[in-house]
XYZ file of C-alpha atoms in Angstrom:
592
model
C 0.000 0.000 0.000
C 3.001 2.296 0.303
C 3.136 1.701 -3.581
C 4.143 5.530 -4.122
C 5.973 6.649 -1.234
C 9.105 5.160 -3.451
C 8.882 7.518 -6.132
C 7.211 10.621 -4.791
C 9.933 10.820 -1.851
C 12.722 11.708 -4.145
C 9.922 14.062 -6.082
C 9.321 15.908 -3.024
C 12.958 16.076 -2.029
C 13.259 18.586 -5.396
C 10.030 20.141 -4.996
C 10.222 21.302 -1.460
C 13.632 23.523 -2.619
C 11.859 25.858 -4.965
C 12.302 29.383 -4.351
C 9.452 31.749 -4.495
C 10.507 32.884 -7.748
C 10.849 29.617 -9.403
C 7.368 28.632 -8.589
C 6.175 31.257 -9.858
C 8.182 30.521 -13.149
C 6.830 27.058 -13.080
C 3.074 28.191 -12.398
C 3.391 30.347 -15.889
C 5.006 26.967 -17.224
C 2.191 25.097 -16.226
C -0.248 27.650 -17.844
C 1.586 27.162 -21.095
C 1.382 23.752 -20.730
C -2.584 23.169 -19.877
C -2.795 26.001 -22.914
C -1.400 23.293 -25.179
C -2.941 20.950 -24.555
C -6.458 23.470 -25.373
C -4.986 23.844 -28.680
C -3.935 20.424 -29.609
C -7.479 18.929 -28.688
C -9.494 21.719 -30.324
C -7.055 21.021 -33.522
C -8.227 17.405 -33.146
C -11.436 18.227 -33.588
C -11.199 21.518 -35.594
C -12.999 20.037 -38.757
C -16.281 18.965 -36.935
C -16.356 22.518 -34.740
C -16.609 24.466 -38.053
C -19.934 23.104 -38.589
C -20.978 21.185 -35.497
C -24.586 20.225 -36.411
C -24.314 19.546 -39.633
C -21.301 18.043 -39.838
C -20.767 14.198 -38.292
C -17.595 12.195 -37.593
C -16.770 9.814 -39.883
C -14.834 7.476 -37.963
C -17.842 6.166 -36.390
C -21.322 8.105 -37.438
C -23.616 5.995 -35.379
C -21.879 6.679 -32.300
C -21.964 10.354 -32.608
C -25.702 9.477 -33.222
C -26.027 7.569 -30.479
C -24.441 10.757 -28.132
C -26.558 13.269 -29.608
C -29.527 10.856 -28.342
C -27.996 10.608 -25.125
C -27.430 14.419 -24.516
C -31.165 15.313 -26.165
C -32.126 13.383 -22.869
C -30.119 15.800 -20.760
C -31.660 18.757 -22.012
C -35.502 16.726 -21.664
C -34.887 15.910 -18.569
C -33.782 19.500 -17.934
C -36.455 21.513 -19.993
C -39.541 19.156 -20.283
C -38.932 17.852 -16.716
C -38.727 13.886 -18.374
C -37.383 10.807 -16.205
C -33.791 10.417 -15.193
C -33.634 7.498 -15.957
C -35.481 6.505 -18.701
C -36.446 8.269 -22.101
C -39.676 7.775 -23.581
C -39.066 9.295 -27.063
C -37.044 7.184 -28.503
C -38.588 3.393 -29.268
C -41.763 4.825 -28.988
C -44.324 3.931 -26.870
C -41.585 1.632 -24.711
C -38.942 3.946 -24.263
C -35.029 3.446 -23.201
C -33.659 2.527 -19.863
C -31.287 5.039 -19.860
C -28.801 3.772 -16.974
C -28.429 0.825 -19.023
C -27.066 2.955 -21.487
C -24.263 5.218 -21.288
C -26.189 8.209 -20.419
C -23.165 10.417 -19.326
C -25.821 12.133 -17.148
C -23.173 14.186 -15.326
C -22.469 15.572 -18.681
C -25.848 16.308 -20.513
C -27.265 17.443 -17.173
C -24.867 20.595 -17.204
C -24.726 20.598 -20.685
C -28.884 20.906 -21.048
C -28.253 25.019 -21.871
C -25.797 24.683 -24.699
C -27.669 21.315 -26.214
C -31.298 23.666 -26.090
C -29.721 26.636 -27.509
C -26.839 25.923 -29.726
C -27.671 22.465 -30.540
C -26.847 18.651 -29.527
C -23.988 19.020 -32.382
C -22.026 21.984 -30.391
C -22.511 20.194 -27.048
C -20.647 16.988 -28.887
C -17.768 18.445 -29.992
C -17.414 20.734 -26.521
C -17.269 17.361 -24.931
C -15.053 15.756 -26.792
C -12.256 18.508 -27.034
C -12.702 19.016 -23.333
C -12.437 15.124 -22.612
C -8.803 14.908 -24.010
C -7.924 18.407 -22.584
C -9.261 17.765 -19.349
C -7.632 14.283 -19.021
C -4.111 15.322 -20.530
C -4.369 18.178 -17.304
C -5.610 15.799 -14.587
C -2.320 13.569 -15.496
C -0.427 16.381 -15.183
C -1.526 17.828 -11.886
C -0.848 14.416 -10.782
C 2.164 13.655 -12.390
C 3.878 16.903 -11.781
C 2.439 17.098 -7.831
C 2.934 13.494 -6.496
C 4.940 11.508 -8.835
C 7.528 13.216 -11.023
C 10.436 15.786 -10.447
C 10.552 17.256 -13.997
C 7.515 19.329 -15.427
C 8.704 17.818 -18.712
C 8.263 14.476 -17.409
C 4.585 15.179 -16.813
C 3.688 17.088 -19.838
C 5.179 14.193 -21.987
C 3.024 11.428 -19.998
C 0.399 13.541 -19.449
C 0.137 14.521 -23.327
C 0.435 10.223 -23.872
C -2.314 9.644 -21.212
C -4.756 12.492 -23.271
C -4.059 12.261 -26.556
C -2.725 8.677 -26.842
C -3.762 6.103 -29.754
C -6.306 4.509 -27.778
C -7.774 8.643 -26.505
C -8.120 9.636 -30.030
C -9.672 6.896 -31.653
C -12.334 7.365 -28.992
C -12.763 10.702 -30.170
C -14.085 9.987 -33.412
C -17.425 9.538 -31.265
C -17.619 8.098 -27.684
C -17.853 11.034 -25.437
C -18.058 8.714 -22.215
C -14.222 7.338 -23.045
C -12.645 10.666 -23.682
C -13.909 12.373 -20.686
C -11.124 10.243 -18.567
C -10.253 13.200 -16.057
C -11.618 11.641 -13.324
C -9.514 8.438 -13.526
C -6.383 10.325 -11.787
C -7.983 11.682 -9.019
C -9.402 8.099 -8.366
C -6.398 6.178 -8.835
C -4.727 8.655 -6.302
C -7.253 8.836 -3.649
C -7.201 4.689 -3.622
C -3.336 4.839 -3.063
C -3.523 7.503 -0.620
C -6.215 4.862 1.454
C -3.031 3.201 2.833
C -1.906 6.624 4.839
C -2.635 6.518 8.752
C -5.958 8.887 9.346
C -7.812 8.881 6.264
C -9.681 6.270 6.389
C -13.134 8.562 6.785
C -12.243 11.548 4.728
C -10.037 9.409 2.040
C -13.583 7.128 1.635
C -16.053 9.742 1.431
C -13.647 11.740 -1.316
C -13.360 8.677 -2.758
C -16.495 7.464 -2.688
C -17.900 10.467 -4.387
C -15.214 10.237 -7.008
C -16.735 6.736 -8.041
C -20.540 8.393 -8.078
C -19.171 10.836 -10.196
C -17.768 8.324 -12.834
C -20.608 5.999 -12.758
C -22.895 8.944 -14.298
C -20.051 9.501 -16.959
C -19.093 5.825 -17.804
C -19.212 2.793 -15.988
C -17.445 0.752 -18.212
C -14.507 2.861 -17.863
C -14.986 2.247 -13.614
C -14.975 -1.346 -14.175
C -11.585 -0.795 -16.021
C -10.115 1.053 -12.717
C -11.192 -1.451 -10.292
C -9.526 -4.441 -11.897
C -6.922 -2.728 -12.892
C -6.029 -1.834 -9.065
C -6.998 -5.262 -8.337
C -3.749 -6.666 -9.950
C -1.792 -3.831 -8.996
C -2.587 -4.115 -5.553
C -1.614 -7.900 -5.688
C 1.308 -7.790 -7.822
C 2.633 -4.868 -4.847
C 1.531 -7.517 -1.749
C 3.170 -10.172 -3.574
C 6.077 -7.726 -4.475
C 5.915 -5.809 -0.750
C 4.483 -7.860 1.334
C 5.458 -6.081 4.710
C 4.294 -2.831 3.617
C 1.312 -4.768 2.573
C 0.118 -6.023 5.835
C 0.846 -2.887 7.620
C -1.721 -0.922 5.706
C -4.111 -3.201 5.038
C -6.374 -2.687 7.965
C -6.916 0.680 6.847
C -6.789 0.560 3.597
C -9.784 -2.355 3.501
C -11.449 0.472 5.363
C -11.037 3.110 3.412
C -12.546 1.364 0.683
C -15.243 -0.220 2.911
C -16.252 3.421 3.610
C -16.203 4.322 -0.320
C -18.105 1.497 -1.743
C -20.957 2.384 1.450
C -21.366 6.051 0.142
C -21.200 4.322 -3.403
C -23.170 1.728 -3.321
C -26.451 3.960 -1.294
C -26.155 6.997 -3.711
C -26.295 5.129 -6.605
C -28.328 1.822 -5.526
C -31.808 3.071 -6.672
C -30.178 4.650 -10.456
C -28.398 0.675 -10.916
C -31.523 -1.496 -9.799
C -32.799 0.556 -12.223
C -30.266 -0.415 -14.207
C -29.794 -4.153 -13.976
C -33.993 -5.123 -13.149
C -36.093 -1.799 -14.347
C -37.874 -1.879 -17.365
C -34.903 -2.094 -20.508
C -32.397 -4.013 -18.740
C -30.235 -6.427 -20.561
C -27.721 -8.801 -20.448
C -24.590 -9.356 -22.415
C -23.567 -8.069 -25.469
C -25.028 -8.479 -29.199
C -21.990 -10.076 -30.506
C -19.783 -12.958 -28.250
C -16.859 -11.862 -26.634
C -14.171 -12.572 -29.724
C -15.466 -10.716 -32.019
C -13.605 -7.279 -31.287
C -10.434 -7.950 -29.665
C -6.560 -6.947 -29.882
C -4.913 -8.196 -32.292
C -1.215 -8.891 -31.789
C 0.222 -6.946 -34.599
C -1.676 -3.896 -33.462
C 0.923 -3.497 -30.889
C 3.728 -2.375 -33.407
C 1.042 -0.678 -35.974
C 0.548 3.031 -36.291
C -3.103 4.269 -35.483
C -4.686 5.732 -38.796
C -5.440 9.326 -37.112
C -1.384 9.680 -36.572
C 0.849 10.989 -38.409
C 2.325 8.052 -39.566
C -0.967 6.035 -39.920
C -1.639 3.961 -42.650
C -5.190 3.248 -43.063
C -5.459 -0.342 -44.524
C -3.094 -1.414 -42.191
C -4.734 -0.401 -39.121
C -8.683 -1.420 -40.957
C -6.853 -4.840 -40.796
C -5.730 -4.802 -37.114
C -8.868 -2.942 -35.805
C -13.115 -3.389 -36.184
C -13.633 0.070 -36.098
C -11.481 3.429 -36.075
C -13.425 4.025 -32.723
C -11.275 0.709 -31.049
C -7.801 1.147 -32.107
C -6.830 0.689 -28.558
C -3.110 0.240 -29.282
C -1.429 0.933 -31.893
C 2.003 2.320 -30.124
C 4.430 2.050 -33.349
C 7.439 0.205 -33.851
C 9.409 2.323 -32.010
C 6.691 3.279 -28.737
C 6.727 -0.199 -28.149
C 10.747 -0.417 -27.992
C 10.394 2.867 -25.799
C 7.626 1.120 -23.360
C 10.346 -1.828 -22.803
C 12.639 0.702 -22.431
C 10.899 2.493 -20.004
C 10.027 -0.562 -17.850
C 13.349 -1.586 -17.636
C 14.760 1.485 -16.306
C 11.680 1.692 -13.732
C 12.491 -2.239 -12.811
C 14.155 -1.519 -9.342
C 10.688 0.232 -8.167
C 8.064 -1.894 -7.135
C 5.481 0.361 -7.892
C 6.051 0.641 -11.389
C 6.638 -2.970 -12.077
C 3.141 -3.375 -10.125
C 1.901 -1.279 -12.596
C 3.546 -2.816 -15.550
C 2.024 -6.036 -14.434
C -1.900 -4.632 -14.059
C -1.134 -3.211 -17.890
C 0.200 -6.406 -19.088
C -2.560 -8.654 -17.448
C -4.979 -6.195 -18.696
C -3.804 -6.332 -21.939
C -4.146 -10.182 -22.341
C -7.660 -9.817 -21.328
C -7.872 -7.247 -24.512
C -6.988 -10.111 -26.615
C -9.865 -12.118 -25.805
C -10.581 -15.706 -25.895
C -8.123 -16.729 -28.442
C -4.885 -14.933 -30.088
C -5.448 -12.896 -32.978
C -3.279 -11.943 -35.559
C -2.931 -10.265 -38.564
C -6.628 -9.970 -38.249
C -6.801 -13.850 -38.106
C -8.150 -16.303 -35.235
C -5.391 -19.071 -34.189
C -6.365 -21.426 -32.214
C -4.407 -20.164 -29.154
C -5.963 -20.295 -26.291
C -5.931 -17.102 -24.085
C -6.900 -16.917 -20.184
C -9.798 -14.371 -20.883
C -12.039 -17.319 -22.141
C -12.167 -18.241 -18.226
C -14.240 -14.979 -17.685
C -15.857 -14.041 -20.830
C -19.201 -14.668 -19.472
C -19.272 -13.687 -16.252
C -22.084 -11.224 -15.236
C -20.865 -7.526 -15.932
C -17.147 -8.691 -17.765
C -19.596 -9.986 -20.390
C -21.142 -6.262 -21.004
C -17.615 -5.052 -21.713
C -16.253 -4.709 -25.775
C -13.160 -6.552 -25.045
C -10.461 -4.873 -27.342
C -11.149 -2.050 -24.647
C -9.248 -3.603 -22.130
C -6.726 -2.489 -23.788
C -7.401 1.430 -22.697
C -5.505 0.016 -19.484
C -2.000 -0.735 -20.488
C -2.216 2.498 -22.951
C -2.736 5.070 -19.655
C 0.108 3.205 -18.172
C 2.309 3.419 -20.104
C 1.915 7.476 -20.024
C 2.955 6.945 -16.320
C 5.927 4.582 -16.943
C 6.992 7.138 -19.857
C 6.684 10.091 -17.515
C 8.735 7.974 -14.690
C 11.095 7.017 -17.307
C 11.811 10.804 -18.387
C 12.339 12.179 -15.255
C 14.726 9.046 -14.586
C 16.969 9.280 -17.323
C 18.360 13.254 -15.552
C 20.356 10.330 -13.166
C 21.917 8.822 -16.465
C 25.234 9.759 -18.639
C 25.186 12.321 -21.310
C 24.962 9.675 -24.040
C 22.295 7.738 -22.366
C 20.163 10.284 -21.860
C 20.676 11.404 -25.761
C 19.764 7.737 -27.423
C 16.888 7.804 -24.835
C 15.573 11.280 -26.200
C 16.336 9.966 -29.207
C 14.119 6.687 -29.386
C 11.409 8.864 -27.559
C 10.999 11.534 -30.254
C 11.168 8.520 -32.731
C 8.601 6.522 -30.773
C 5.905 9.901 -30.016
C 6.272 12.467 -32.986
C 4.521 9.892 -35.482
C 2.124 9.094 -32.895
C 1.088 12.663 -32.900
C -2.639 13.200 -34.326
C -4.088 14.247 -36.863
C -7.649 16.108 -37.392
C -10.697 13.511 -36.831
C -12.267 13.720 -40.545
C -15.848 14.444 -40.695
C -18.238 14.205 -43.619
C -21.569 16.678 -44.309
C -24.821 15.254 -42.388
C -27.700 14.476 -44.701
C -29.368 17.963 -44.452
C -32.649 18.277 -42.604
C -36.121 18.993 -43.706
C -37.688 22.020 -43.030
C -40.985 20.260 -42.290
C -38.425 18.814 -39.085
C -36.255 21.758 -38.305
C -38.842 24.211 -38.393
C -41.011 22.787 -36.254
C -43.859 21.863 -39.328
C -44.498 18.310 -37.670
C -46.348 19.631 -34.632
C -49.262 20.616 -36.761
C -49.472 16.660 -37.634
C -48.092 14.745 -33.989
C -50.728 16.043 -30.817
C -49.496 14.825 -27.701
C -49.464 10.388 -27.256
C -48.406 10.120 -30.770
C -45.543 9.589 -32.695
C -43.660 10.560 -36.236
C -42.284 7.305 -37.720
C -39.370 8.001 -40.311
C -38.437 5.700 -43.163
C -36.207 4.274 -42.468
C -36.739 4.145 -38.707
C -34.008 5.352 -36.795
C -31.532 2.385 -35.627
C -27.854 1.706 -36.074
C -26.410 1.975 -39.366
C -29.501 1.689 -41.692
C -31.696 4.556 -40.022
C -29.361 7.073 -38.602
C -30.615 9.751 -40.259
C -33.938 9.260 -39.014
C -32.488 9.158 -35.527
C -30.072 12.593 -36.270
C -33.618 14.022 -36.595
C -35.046 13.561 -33.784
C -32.289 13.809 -31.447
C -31.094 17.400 -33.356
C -35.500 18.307 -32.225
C -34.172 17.195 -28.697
C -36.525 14.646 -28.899
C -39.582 17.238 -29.085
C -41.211 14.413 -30.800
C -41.200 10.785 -29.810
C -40.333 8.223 -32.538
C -40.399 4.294 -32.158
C -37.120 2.440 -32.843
C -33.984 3.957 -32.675
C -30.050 3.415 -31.988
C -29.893 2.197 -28.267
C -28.882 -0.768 -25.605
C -31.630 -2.773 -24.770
C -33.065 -6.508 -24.822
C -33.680 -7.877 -28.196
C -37.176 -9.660 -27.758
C -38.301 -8.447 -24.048
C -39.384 -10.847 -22.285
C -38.388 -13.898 -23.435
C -35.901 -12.809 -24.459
C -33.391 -10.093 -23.041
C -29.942 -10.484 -24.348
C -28.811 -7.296 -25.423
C -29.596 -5.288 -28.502
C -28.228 -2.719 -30.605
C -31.834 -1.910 -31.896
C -35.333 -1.795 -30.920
C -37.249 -5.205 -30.514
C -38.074 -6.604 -34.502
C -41.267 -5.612 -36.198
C -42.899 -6.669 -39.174
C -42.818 -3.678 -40.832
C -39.446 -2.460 -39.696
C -37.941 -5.544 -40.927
C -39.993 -5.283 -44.556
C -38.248 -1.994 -44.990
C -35.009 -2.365 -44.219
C -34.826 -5.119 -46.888
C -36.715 -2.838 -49.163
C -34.101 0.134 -48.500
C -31.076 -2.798 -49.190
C -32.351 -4.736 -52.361
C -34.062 -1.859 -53.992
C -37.007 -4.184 -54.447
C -40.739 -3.505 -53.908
C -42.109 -6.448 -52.239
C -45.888 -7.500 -53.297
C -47.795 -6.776 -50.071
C -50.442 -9.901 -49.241
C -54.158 -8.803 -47.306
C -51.972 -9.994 -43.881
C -49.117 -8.141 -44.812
C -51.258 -5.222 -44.767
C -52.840 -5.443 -41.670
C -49.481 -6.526 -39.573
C -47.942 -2.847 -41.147
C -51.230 -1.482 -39.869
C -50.779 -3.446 -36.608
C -47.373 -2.036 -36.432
C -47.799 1.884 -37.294
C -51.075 0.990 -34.323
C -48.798 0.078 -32.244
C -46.332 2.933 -32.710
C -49.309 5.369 -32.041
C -48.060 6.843 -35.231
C -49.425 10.234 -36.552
C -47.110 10.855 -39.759
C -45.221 8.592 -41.668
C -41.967 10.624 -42.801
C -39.649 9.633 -45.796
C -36.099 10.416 -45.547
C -35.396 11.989 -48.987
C -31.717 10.861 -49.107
C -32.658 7.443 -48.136
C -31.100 4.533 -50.083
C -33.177 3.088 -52.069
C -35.741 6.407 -51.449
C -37.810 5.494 -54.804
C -38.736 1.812 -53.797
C -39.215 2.918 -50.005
C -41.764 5.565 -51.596
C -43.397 3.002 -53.484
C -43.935 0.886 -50.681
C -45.622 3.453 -48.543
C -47.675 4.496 -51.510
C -48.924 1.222 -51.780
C -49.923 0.954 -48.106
C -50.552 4.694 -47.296
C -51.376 6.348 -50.437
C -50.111 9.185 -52.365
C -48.412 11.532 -49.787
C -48.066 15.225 -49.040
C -45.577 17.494 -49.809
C -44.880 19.388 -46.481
C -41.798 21.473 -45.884
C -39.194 19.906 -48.269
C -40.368 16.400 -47.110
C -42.943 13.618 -48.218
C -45.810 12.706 -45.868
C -48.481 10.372 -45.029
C -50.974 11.587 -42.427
C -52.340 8.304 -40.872
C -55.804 8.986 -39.680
């Protein structure tokens, strides 16, 4: 438990010298520093703040869908006084458990104002360029206060543990993961558990540290709690003295934490895990987005030095390229263990990122993209309760925040090293980080909406209890636009289906779901939107649609002009529905 007494003794030993003068100089340094790190995240995301709601990030469209959704609840829940916890106007008339989503209430709650008045799109990319800012500073408050002697140190693990492969990737959509500034101050207060008299004050801070980050991401508090798990055993087994002589308080500590926790947040999770919504697992098994080995040495494709093919190969999606350190970052990560290898702090840590990293691998070893037939130890735990909610590969978010650490412990080490030493070491760093460094997120031009939408034309057609169904209906990858609608209304009108987490045939049947439960006619046209083809429509065909739109409470059946497929869509609904209406740039059918 005395994990960093080691290094921050010799830290303090320097700091406790400064002069008046020089910390003043080093308070304007650290101003320069956090001011950097402004500018590098805004240039990240420079090319979706020029035109924030109509622009979308490319790197992973449904995702930035699925946010706007989330913070359109915010500013409900804010302005229309609608449920915490759930959200009724999306998957219209069931609604959304919204805890067992990622709801990032502590976000959308706060950012309610900007998402009413500027837009769900400006609130996005706010987020997201304030995510990496904020979590490059927290590392360096921390680094440069407790663990490191040299401000250079922490601004060069600090910029890693913000703007790192894994941090930008995230970027291209998933405001929950980029908004890590949190993760610092809970690591630290943990550690600090072991000191003599904080057992109360250290578990309340800490304790409302971990209600903080379960209303920004859970997943990402799963991550921390493992992750000390290992660290904390690889130290006992490491230190075991030092161990047992802080364990009485530290248990404590944590005792205290996980009480304030656990009755804060115990009515928001049951709703979670048994209200209406819940689910369980994941709607793909546990192998099918994992590390693969060779993404260790790859360069990310939003770096410098990226390569796109190479890393579409390695990684699913350009939102999980969780490694991806380069050739020469992983050299420099070796490096930097091995000069930390004396401390038994670091190699603690080193150990929690390796262990974590396996478990980012999956069930099997994966390489080049293909499955061997390797067996790995995560196939042990792949379907235990909560593990089995996690995307896999993002265990790997773990070993890439460590290694910011290690690098920052490893800079300030190498002062204590020859002149030539410290020059090759420089040397493979600025080899190993300058092609890392990132490049803008690219964004491509949002379908545009309809005036009959944006200017509020629909409320002459939806009275209160009903719905607008768009065609397509909103869901993940085949009806986003539909869903960009509604959530760039705020969700002034409810909708059924829709982009989401929930069970996929509720309730026999509550595994978990990317979409809204199946439907006749939701399922009729998505295969008309993807063949092109207008199917011929039997007597029971027709009254199952009819069924369906009854069902939906529907009040005006909207086609999304820029649709695929739009003409055989069109002829489908004219076949059921009628000729439609021309309202406000869009086509209608009024269903009476």
């Amino acid at each position: 438990m005395h994990a960093a007494e080691e290094i921050v003794q010799e830290r303090d030993e320097t700091v406790v010298t400064e002069s008046r003068n020089g910390f003043t100089g080093w308070r304007r340094f650290d101003l320069w520093v956090l001011l950097s790190f402004l500018a590098l995240a805004a240039l990240v995301m420079i090319q979706l703040w020029i035109d924030p709601n109509g622009r979308v990030l490319a790197g992973n469209r449904d995702d930035h869908g699925i946010f706007l959704f989330m913070l359109a609840h915010g500013e409900r829940v804010v302005f229309d006084g609608a449920p915490l916890f759930f959200e009724s106007h999306l998957n219209a008339p069931v609604g959304v458990n919204m805890m067992a989503n990622t709801a990032i209430l502590l976000l959308s709650l706060p950012m309610a104002p900007v998402t009413h008045f500027l837009g769900g799109g400006v609130s996005v990319v706010f987020l997201i360029t304030f995510g990496l800012f904020g979590t490059a500073a927290a590392w360096y408050w921390l680094l440069a206060r407790h663990l490191v002697r040299s401000r250079w140190a922490a601004v060069l693990g600090a910029a890693w543990c913000g703007f790192a492969p894994a941090m930008i990737s995230h970027a291209n959509g998933h405001v929950n993961f980029v908004n890590q500034y949190l993760v610092p101050f809970i690591v630290w207060q943990v550690l600090r558990l072991r000191e003599p008299g904080r057992v109360v004050r250290g578990g309340l801070i800490l304790g409302a540290l971990i209600l903080l980050q379960i209303f920004i991401n859970e997943e990402t508090l799963l991550f921390i709690a493992i992750t000390l798990l290992v660290f904390v055993v690889a130290y006992a087994f490491l230190r075991p003295r030092e161990v047992r002589a802080a364990a009485g308080r530290f248990v404590a500590g944590l005792a205290v934490a996980g009480g304030l926790a656990l009755a804060v947040a115990a009515y928001p999770l049951w709703i979670q895990f048994f209200g209406t919504g819940h689910y369980h697992g994941q709607p793909f098994e546990p192998d099918t987005i994992v590390t693969d080995l060779l993404s260790l040495p790859a360069f990310p494709r939003q770096a410098l030095a990226g390569i796109g093919p190479v890393a579409k190969r390695l990684s699913l999606s350009p939102t999980e390229d969780n490694t991806f350190w380069g050739p020469f970052g992983v050299v420099m990560i070796v490096v930097a263990i091995r000069m930390l290898w004396h401390s038994a702090a670091a190699r603690a840590a080193a150990i929690a990122g390796f262990v974590l990293l396996i478990c980012s691998m999956g069930p099997a070893l994966q390489v080049a993209g293909f499955r061997t037939s390797i067996p790995l130890p995560f196939a042990l735990v792949s379907h235990v309760p909560v593990i089995d909610l996690v995307s896999v590969s993002r265990f790997a978010m773990v070993p890439a925040t460590i290694i910011g650490v290690l690098l920052a412990l490893a800079a300030d080490r190498i002062g204590e090293y020859p002149p030539e030493r410290r020059r090759r070491f420089w040397i493979g760093m600025a080899l190993a980080l300058v092609p890392l460094i990132p490049k803008p997120l690219p964004v491509v031009q949002g379908d545009p909406v309809p005036a009959f939408i944006s200017a509020g034309m629909w409320k002459r057609y939806v009275p209160e209890g009903r719905t607008l169904v768009s065609v397509p209906l909103p869901e993940v990858t085949y009806g986003r636009t539909g869903q960009r609608w509604a959530t760039l209304e705020n969700l002034d009108y409810a909708t059924p289906g829709g982009y989401f987490m929930g069970p996929v045939n509720p309730p026999s049947d509550d595994t978990g779901s990317w979409r809204a439960p199946a439907t006749f006619t939701n399922d009729l046209l998505v295969r008309v939107q993807l063949t092109g083809m207008r199917p011929y429509l039997t007597a029971g065909d027709r009254e199952r649609i009819t069924a369906d739109l009854t069902r939906w409470r529907a009040a005006v059946v909207v086609l999304v002009p820029q649709a695929k497929n739009a003409a055989a869509l069109r002829a489908t609904l004219v076949d059921v529905l009628g000729r439609p209406e021309q309202v406000g740039g869009a086509e209608i059918w009024v269903v009476r």
